Short mmCIF file of C-alpha atoms and ligand atoms in Angstrom, two decimals:
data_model
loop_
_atom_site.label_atom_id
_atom_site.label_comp_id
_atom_site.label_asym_id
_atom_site.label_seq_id
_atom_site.Cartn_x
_atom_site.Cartn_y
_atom_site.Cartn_z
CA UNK A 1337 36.39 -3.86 -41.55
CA UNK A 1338 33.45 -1.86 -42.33
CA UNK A 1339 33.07 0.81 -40.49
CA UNK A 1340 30.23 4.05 -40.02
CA UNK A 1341 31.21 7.34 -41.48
CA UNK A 1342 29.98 10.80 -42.67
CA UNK A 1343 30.71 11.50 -46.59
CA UNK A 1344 30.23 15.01 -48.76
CA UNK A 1345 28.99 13.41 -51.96
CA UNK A 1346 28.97 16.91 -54.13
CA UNK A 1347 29.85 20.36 -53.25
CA UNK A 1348 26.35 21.72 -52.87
CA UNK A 1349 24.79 18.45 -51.72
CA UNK A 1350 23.90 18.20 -47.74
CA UNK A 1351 27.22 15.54 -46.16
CA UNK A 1352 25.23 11.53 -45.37
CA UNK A 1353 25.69 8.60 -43.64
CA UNK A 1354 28.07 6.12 -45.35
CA UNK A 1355 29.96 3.20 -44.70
CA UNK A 1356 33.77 2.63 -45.47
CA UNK A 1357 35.85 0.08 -45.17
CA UNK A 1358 39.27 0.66 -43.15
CA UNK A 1359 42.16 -1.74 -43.76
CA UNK A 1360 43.81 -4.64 -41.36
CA UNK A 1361 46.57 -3.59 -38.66
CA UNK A 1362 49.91 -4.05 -39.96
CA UNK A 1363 53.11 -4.49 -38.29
CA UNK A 1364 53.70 -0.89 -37.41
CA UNK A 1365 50.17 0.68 -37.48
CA UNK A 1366 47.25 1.25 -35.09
CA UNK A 1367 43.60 1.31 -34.94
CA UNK A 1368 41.98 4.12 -33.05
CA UNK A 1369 38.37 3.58 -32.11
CA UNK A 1370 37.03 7.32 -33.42
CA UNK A 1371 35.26 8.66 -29.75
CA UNK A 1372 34.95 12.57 -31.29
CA UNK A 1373 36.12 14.27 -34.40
CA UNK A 1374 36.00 18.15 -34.84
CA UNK A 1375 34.91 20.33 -37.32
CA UNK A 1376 37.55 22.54 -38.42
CA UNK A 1377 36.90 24.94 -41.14
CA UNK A 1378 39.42 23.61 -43.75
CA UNK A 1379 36.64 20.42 -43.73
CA UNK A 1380 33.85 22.26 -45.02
CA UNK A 1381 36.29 24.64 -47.72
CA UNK A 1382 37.59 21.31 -48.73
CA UNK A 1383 33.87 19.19 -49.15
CA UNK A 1384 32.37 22.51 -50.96
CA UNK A 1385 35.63 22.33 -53.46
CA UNK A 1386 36.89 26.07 -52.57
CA UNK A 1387 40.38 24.69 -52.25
CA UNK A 1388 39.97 22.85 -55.80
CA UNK A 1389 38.62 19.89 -57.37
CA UNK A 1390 37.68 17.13 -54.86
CA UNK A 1391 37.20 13.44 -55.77
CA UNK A 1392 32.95 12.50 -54.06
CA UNK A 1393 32.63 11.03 -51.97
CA UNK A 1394 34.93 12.41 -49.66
CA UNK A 1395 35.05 11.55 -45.34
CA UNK A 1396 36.35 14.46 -44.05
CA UNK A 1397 37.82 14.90 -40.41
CA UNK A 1398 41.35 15.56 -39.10
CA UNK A 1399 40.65 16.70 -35.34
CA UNK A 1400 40.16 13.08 -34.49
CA UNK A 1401 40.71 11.95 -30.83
CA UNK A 1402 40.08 8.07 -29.47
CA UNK A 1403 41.64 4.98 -27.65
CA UNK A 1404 43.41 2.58 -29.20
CA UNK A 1405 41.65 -0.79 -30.04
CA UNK A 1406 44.68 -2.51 -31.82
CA UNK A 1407 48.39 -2.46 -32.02
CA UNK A 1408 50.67 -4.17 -34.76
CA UNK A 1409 53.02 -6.57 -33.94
CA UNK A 1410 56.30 -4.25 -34.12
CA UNK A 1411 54.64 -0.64 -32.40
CA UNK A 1412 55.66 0.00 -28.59
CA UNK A 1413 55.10 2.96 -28.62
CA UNK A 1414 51.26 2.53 -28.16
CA UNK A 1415 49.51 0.27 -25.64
CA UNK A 1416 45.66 -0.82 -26.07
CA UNK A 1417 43.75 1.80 -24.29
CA UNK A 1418 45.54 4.54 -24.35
CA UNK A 1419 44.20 7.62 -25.60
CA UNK A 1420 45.53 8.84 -28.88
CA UNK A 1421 44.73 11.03 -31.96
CA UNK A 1422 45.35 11.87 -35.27
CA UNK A 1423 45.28 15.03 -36.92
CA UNK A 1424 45.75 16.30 -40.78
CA UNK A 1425 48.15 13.96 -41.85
CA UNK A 1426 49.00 10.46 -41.65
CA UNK A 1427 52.60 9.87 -43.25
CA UNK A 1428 55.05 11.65 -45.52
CA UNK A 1429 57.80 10.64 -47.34
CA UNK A 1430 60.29 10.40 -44.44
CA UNK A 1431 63.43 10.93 -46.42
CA UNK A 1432 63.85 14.39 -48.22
CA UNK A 1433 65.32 17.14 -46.26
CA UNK A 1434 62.20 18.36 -44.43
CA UNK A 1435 61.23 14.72 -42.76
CA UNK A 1436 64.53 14.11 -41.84
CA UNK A 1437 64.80 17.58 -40.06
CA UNK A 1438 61.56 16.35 -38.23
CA UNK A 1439 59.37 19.19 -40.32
CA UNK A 1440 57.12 16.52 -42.01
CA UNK A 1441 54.07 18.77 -42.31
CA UNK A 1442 56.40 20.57 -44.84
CA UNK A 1443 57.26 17.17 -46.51
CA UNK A 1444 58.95 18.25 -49.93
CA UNK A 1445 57.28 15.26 -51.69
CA UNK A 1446 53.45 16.37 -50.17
CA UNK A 1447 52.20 14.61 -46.74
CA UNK A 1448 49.97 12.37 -47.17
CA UNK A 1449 46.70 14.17 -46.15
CA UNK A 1450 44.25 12.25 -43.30
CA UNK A 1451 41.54 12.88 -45.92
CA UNK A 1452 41.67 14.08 -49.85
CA UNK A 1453 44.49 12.12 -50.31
CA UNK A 1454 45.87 8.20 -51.72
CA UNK A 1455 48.21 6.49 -48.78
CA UNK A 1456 50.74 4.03 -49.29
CA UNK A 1457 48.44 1.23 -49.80
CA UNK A 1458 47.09 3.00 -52.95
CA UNK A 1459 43.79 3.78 -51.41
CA UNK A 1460 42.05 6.82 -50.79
CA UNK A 1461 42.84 8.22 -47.14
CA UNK A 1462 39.25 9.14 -45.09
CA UNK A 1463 39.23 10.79 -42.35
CA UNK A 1464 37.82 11.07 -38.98
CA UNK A 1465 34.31 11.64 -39.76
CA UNK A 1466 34.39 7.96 -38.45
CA UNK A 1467 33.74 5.04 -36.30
CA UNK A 1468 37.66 4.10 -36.95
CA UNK A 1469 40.88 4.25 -38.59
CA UNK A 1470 43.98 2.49 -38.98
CA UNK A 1471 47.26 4.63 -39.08
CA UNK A 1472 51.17 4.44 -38.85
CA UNK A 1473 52.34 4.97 -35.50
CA UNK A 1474 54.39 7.33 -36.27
CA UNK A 1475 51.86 9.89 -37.28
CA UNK A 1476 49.57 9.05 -33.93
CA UNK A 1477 49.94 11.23 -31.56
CA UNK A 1478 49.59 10.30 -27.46
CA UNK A 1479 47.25 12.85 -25.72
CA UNK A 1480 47.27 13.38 -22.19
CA UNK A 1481 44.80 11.67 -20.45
CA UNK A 1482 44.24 14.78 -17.88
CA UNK A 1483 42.06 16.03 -21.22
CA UNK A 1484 39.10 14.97 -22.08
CA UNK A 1485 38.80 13.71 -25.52
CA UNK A 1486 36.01 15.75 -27.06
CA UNK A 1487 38.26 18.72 -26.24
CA UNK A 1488 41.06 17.49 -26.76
CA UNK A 1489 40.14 16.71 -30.62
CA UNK A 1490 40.25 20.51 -32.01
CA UNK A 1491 43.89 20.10 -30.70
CA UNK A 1492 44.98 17.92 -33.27
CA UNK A 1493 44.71 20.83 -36.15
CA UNK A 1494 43.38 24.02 -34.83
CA UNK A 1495 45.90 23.52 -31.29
CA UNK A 1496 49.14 23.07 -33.27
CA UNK A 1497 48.07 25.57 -36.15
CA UNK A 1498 48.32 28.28 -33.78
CA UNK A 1499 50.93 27.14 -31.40
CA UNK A 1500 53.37 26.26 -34.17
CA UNK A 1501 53.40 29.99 -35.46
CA UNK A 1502 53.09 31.31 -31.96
CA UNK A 1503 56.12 29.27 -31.19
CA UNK A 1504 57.92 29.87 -33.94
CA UNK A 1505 57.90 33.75 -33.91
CA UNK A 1506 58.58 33.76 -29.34
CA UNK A 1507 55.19 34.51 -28.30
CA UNK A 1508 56.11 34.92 -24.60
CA UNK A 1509 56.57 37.65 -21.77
CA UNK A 1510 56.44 41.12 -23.13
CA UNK A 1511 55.55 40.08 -26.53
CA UNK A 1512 52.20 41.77 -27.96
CA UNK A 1513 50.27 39.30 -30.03
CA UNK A 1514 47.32 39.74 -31.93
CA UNK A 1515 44.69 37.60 -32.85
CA UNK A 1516 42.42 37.81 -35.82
CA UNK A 1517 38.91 36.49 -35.87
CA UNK A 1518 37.77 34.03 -32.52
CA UNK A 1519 36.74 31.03 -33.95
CA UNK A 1520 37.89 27.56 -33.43
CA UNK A 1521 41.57 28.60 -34.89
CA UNK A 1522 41.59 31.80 -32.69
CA UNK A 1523 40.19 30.79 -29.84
CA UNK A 1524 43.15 28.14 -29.44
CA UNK A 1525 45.66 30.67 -30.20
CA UNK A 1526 44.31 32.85 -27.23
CA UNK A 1527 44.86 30.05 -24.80
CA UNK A 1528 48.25 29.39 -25.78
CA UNK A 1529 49.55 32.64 -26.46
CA UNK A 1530 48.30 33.10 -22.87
CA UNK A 1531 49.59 30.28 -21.31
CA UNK A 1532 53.01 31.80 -23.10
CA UNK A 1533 53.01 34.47 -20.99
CA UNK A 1534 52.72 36.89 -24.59
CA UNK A 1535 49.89 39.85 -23.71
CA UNK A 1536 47.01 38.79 -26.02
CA UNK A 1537 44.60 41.46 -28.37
CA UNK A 1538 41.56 39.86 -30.40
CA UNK A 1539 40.57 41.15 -33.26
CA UNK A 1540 37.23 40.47 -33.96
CA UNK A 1541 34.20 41.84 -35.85
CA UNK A 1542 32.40 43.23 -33.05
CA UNK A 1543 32.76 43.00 -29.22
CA UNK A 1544 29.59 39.92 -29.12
CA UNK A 1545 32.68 37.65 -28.06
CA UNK A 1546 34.63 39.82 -25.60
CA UNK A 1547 33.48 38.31 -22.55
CA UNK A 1548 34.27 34.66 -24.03
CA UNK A 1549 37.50 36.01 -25.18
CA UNK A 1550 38.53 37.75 -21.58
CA UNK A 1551 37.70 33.98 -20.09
CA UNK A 1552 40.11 32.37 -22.55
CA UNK A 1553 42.71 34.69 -21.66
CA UNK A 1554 42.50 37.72 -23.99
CA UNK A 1555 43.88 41.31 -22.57
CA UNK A 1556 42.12 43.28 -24.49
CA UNK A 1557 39.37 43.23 -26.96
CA UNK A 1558 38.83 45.01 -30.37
CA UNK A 1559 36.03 45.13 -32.94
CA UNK A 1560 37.58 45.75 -36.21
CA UNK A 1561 34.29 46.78 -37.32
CA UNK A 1562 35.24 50.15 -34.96
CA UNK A 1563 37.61 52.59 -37.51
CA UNK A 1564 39.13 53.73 -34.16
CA UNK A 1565 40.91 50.41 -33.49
CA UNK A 1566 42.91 50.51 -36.61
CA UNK A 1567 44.49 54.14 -35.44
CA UNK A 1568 44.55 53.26 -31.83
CA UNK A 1569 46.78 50.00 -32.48
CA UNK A 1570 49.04 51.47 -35.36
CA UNK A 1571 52.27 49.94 -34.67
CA UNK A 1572 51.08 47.75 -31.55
CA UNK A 1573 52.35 44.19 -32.20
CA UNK A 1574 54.84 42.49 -32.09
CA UNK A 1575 52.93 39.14 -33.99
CA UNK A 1576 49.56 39.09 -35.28
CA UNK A 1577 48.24 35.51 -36.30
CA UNK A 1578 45.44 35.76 -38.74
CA UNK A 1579 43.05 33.07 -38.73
CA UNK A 1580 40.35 34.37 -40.81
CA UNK A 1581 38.65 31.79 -43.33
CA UNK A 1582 37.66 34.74 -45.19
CA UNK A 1583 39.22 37.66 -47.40
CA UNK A 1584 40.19 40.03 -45.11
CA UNK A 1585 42.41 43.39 -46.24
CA UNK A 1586 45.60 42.16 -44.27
CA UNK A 1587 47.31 45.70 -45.50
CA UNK A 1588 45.55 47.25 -42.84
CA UNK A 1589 46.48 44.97 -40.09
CA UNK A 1590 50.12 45.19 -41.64
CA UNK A 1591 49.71 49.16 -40.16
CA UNK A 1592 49.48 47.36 -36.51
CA UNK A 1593 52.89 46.05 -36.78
CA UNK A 1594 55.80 47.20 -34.73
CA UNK A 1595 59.09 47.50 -36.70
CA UNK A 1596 60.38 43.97 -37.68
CA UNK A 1597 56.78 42.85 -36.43
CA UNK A 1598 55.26 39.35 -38.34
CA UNK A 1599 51.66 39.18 -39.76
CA UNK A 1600 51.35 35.22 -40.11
CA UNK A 1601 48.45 33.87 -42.43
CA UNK A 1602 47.24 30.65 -41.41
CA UNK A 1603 43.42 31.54 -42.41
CA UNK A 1604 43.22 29.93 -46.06
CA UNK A 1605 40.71 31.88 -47.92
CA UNK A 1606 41.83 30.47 -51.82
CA UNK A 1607 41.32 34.29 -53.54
CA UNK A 1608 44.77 35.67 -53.72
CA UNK A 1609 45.94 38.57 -51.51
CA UNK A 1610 46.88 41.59 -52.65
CA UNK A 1611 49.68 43.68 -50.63
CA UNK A 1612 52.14 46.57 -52.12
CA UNK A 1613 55.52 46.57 -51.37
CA UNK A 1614 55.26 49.74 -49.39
CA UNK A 1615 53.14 47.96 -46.54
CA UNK A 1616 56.41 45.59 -45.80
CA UNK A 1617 59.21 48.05 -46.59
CA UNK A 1618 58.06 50.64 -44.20
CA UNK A 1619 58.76 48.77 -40.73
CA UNK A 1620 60.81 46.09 -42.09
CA UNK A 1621 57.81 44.07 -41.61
CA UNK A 1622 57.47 40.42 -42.35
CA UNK A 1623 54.06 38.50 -44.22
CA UNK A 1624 54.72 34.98 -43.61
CA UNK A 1625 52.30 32.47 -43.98
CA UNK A 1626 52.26 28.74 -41.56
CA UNK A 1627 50.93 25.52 -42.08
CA UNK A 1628 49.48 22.89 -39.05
CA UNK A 1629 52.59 21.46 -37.24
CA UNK A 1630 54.94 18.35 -37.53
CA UNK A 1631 54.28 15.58 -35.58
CA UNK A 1632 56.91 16.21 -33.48
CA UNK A 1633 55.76 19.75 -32.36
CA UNK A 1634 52.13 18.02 -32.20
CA UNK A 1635 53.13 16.21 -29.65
CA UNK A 1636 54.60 19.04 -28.04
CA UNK A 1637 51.84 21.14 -27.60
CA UNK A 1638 49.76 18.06 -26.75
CA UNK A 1639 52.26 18.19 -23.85
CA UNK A 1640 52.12 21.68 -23.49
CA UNK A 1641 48.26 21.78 -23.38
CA UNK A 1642 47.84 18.88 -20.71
CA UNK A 1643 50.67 20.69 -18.93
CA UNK A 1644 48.51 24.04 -18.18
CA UNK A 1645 44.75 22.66 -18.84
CA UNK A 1646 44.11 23.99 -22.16
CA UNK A 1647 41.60 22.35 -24.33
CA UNK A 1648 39.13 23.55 -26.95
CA UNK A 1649 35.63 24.89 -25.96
CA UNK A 1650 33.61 22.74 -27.80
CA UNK A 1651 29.71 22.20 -28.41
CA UNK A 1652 29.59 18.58 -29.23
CA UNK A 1653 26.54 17.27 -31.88
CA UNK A 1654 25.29 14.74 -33.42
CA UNK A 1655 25.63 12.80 -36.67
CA UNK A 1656 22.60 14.33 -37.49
CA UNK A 1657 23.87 17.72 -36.87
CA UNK A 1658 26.42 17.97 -38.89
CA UNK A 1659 25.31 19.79 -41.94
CA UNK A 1660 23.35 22.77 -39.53
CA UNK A 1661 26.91 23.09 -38.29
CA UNK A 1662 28.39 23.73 -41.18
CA UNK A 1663 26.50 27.07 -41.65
CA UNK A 1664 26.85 28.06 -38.28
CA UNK A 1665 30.54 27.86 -38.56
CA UNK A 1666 29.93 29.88 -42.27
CA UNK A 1667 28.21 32.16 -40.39
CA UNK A 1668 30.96 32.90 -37.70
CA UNK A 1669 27.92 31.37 -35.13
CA UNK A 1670 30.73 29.00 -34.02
CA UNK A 1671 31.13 28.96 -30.02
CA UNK A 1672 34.03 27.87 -30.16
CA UNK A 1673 34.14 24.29 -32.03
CA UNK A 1674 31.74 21.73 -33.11
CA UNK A 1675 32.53 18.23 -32.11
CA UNK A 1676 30.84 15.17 -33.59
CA UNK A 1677 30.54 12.34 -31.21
CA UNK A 1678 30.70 9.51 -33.39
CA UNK A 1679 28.65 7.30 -30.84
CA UNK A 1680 26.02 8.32 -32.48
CA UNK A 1681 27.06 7.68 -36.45
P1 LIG B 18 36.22 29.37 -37.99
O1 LIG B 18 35.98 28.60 -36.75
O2 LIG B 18 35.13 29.56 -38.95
O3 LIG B 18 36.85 30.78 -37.55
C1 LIG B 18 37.12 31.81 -38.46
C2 LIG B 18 36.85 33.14 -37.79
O4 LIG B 18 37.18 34.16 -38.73
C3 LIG B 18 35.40 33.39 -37.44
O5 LIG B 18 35.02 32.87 -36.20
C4 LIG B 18 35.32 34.90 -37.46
O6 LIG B 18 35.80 35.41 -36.21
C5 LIG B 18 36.33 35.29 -38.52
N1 LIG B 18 35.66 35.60 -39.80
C6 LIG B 18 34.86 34.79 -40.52
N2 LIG B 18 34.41 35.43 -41.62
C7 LIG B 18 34.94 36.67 -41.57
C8 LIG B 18 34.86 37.80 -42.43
N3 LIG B 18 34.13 37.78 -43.55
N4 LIG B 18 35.55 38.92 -42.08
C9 LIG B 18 36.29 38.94 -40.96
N5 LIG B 18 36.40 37.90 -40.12
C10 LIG B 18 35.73 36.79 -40.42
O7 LIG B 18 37.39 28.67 -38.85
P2 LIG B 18 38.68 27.85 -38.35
O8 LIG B 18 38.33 26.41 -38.34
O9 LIG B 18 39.23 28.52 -37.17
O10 LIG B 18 39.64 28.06 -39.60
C11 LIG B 18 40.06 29.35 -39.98
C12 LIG B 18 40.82 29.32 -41.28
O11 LIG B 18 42.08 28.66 -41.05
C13 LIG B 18 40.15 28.53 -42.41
O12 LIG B 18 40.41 29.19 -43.63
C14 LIG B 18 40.88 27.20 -42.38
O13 LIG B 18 40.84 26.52 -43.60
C15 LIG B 18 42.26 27.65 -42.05
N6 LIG B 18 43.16 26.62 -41.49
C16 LIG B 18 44.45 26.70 -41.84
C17 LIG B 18 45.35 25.80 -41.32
C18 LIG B 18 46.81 25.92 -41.63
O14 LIG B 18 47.53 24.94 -41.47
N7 LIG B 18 47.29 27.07 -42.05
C19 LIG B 18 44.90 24.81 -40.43
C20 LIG B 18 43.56 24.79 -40.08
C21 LIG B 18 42.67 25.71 -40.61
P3 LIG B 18 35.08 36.68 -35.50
O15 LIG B 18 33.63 36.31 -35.41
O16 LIG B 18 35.75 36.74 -34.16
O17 LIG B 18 35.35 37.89 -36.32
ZN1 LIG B 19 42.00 21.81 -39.83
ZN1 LIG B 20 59.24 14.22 -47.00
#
């Protein structure tokens, strides 16, 4: 079918309207009908070609929440109706060590990317910038229906891109985490470090947020613009989860580790970092870096999230809103993440 969509046609060239056409149900797939898609920050680094080259046009879009319209013949795990999404990738291999050990976002033979990618059929995968799409099952994830779906979209990447790492490393009672910048990324990562029980800092450039960030669940606020919070937190945490899409000097956030503390990068900025030994060795600190979630652990923090309430703050737009957007959220003007509702592609 043909379907509405939202394409980048050049780096530097303002995203249009498109069409695309999206493949028939088979036997184990879906078909979501698109209600929002978010804009996460790894869409716009991705259309503008920071990450590397990108074949135009290109629909971007893997915060995607809707209801399902179709089923194939063999899925039960999916009724019409119910509310699913879909976030940055939509298969993987499913046999080398990683898939079989359920860690498919770390698929050793590359997941097959919701956008920016070629799927099984041999066609380019488009994301949820999008009236519709067509999935495996498998990668579709159920979200509770206690959430609605505009915020439950941002879930779908910037949810599990924090809770995976905040997981991972025991956020939880009497655990000091820190969280760097409060944009869509961070502002999820308050909420569920939070709803961990973990005492949450943010880190942000000035204090224009704090009250926001208080709301969400933050402890305490920091500028990091303010030379005093670097010497008042030396040694402080016990995690720090940087989610920064720019460079940022993460040596001197390394300083605000406790001893066997862990600084984890999930902010992609694609210049490389540069950190001497010395600001590991001292501390026995760890620099560890974390990518989105499986689908498994997707589904758990879906869970998790209708469990204690937590969905994005979101300011939902337009079609024709889209490309302002994208320099708000350049410009850190980002409260906390834009939603498209594709009603009105
Ligand atoms: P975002 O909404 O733009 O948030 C980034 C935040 O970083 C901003 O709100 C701002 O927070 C801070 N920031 C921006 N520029 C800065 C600068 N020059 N210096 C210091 N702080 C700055 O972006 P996002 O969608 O959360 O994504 C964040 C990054 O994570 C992107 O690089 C994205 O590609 C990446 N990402 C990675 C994964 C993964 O799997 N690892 C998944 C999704 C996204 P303050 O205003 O509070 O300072
Ligand atoms: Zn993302
Ligand atoms: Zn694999």
């Amino acid at each position: 079918m043909q379907v509405k969509a939202i394409a980048a046609v050049a780096p530097d060239r303002p995203l249009e309207r498109t069409t695309i056409e999206r493949r028939d149900v088979g036997p184990d797939e879906v078909r979501i009908a698109i209600k929002f898609a978010g804009i996460c920050h790894s869409d716009i680094h991705t259309v503008r070609s920071e990450w590397g080259t990108v074949s135009y046009p290109i629909v971007v879009g893997h915060e995607i929440a809707g209801v399902i319209e179709e089923v194939g013949e063999n899925v039960t795990s999916f009724a019409v109706g119910d509310h699913a999404g879909i976030g940055c990738f939509v298969d993987s291999c499913r046999e080398c060590e990683n898939c079989k050990a359920g860690l498919d976002n770390y698929c050793l033979n590359g997941s097959i990317g919701t956008y920016n990618a070629v799927g099984r059929d041999g066609e380019p995968t488009a994301g949820g910038y999008s009236e519709q799409i067509v999935a495996d099952a498998r990668y579709v994830l159920h979200i509770p229906e206690n959430l609605p779906l505009d915020e439950a979209a941002p879930l779908l990447c910037a949810g599990v891109t924090t809770y995976s790492p905040l997981r991972h490393w025991n956020a939880g009672p009497g655990k000091r985490v820190g969280v760097i910048g409060l944009g869509g990324l961070g502002h999820m990562a308050v909420q569920i470090a939070h709803a961990m029980g973990a005492e949450v800092s943010v880190l942000s450039q000035s204090l224009k947020k704090k009250e926001d960030g208080e709301a969400l669940g933050a402890d305490h606020y920091y500028a990091t613009s303010d030379e005093s919070t670097f010497e008042d937190l030396r040694g402080h945490f016990d995690l720090i989860v940087n989610t920064v899409s720019a460079d940022l000097d993460v040596v001197r956030y390394l300083s605000l580790l406790r001893t066997d503390g862990a600084l984890v990068q999930v902010g992609a900025p694609s210049k490389p970092m540069q950190v001497p030994a010395f600001a590991l060795i001292g501390g026995r600190k760890t620099l560890a870096g974390s990518a989105i979630g499986s689908i498994a652990e997707t589904q758990e923090m879906l869970d998790f999230c209708g469990e204690h309430g937590i969905g994005a703050k979101v300011e939902v737009i337009s079609a024709d809103q889209v490309n302002e957007a994208y320099e708000r959220v350049v410009a850190s003007d980002v409260r906390y993440r834009f939603v498209i509702d594709t009603a009105t592609l």
